mmCIF file of C-alpha atoms in Angstrom:
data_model
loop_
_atom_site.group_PDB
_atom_site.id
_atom_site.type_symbol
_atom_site.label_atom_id
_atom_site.label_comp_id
_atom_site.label_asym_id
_atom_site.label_seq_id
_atom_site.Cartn_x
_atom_site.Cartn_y
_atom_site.Cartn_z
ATOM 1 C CA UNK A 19 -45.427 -111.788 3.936
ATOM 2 C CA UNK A 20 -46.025 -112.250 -0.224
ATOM 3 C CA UNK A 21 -44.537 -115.186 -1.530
ATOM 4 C CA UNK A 22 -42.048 -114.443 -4.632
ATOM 5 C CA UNK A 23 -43.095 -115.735 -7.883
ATOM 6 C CA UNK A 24 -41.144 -119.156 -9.212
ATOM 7 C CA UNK A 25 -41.098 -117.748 -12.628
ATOM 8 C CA UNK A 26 -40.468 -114.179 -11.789
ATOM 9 C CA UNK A 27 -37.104 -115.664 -9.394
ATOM 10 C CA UNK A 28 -35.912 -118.286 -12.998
ATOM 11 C CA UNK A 29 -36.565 -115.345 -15.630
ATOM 12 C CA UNK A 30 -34.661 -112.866 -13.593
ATOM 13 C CA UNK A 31 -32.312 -115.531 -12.887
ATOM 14 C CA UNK A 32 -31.918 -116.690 -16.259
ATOM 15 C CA UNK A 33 -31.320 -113.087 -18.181
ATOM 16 C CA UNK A 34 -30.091 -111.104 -15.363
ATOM 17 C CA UNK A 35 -28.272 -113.775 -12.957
ATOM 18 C CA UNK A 36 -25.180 -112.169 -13.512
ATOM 19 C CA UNK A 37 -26.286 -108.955 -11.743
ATOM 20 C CA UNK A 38 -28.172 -110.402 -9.346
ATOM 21 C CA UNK A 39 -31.835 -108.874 -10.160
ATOM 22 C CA UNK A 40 -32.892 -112.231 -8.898
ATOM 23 C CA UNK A 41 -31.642 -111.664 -5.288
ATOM 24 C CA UNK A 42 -33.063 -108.309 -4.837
ATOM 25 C CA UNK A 43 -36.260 -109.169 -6.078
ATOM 26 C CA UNK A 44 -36.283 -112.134 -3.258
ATOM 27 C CA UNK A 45 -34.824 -109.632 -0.146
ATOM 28 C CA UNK A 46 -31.632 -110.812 -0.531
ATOM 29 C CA UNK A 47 -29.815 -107.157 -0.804
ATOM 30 C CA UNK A 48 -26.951 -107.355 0.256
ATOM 31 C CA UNK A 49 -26.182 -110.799 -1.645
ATOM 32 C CA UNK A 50 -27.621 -108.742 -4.711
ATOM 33 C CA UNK A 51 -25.074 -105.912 -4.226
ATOM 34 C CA UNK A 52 -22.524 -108.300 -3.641
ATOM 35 C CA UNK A 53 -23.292 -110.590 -6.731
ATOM 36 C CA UNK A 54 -23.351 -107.257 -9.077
ATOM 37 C CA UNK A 55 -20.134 -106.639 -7.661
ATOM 38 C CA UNK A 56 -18.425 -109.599 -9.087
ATOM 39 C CA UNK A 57 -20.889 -109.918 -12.058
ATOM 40 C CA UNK A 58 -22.380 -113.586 -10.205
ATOM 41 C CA UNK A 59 -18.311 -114.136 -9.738
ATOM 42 C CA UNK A 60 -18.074 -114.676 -13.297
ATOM 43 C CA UNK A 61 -21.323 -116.691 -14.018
ATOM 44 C CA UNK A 62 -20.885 -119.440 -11.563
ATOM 45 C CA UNK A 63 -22.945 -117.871 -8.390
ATOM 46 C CA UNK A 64 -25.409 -117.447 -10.808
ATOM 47 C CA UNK A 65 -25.795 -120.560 -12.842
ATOM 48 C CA UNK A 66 -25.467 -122.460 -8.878
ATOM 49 C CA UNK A 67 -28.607 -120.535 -7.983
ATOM 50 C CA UNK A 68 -30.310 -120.762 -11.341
ATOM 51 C CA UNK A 69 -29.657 -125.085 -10.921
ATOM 52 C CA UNK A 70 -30.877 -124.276 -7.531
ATOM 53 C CA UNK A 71 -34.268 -122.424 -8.328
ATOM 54 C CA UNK A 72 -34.992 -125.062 -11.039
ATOM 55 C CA UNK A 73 -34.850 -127.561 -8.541
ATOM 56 C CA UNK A 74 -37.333 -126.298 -6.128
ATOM 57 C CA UNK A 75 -34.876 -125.444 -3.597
ATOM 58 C CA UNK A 76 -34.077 -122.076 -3.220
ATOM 59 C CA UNK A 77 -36.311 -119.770 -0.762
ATOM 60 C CA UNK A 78 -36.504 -116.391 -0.187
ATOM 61 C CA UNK A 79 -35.063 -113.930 2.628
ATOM 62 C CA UNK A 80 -37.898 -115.040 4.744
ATOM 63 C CA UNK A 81 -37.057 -118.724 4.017
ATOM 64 C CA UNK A 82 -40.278 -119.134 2.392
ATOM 65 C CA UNK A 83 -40.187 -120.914 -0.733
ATOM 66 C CA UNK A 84 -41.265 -119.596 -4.047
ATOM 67 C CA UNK A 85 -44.802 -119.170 -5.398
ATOM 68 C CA UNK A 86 -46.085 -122.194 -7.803
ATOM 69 C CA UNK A 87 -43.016 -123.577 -7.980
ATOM 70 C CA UNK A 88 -43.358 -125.742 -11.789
ATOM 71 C CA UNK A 89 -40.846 -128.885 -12.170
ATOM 72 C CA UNK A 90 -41.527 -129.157 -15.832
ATOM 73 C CA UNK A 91 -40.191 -125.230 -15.997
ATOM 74 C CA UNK A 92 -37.254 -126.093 -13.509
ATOM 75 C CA UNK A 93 -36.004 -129.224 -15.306
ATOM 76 C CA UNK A 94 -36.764 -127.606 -18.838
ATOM 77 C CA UNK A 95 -34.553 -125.052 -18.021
ATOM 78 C CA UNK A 96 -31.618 -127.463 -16.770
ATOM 79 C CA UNK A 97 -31.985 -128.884 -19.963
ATOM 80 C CA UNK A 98 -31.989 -126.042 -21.727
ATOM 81 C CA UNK A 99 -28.674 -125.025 -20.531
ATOM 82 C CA UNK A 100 -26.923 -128.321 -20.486
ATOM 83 C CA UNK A 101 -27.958 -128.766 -24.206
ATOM 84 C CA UNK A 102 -26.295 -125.203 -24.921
ATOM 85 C CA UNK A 103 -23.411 -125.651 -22.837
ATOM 86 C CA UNK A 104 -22.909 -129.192 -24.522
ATOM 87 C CA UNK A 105 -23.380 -127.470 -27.979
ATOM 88 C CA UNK A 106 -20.613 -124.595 -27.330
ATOM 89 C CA UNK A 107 -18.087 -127.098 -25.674
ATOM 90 C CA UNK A 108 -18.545 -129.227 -29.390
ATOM 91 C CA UNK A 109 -18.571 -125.828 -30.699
ATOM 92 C CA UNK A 110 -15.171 -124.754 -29.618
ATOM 93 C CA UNK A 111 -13.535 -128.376 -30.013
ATOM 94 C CA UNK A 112 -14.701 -128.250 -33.749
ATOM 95 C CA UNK A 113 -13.145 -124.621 -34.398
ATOM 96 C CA UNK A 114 -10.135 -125.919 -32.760
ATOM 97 C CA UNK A 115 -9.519 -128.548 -34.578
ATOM 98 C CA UNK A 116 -10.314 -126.917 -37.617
ATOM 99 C CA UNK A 117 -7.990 -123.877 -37.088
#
């Protein structure tokens, strides 16, 4: 059995979480259908399993975990997305304040 990518599983994660390309691509089908169904259940599925790939810990259908996995990527990302979440939360506050 191949071993999925790390980096294919967080890219497809990252820009398509929502529809759950990631799942497919790592044999989880009927997860996949079932997270384009509810769109990741509005984000949260899919931000739980994109914390969860960064961190090393997510494995495929055949419980094997993913190809090269890269910390530096994982926790970059986490970062990433805290920063922007952070920024839109300050984001909104300031707009609401303002008007």
């Amino acid at each position: 059995m191949e071993k999925k990518s790390f980096l294919a599983t967080e890219l497809l994660c990252f820009f398509l979480g929502f529809l759950g390309v990631h799942r497919f691509y790592t044999g989880y089908i009927g997860l996949g259908i079932l997270q384009l169904l509810t769109l990741g259940c509005c984000g949260i599925w899919s931000f739980i399993d994109l914390i969860m790939i960064s961190l090393g810990k997510y494995k495929d259908a055949n419980g094997q975990d993913l190809e090269e996995y890269n910390s530096k990527i994982g926790y970059g990302v986490i970062i990433f997305v805290v920063v922007v979440a952070v920024l839109q939360i300050a984001s909104a506050m300031i707009r609401g304040v303002n008007g």
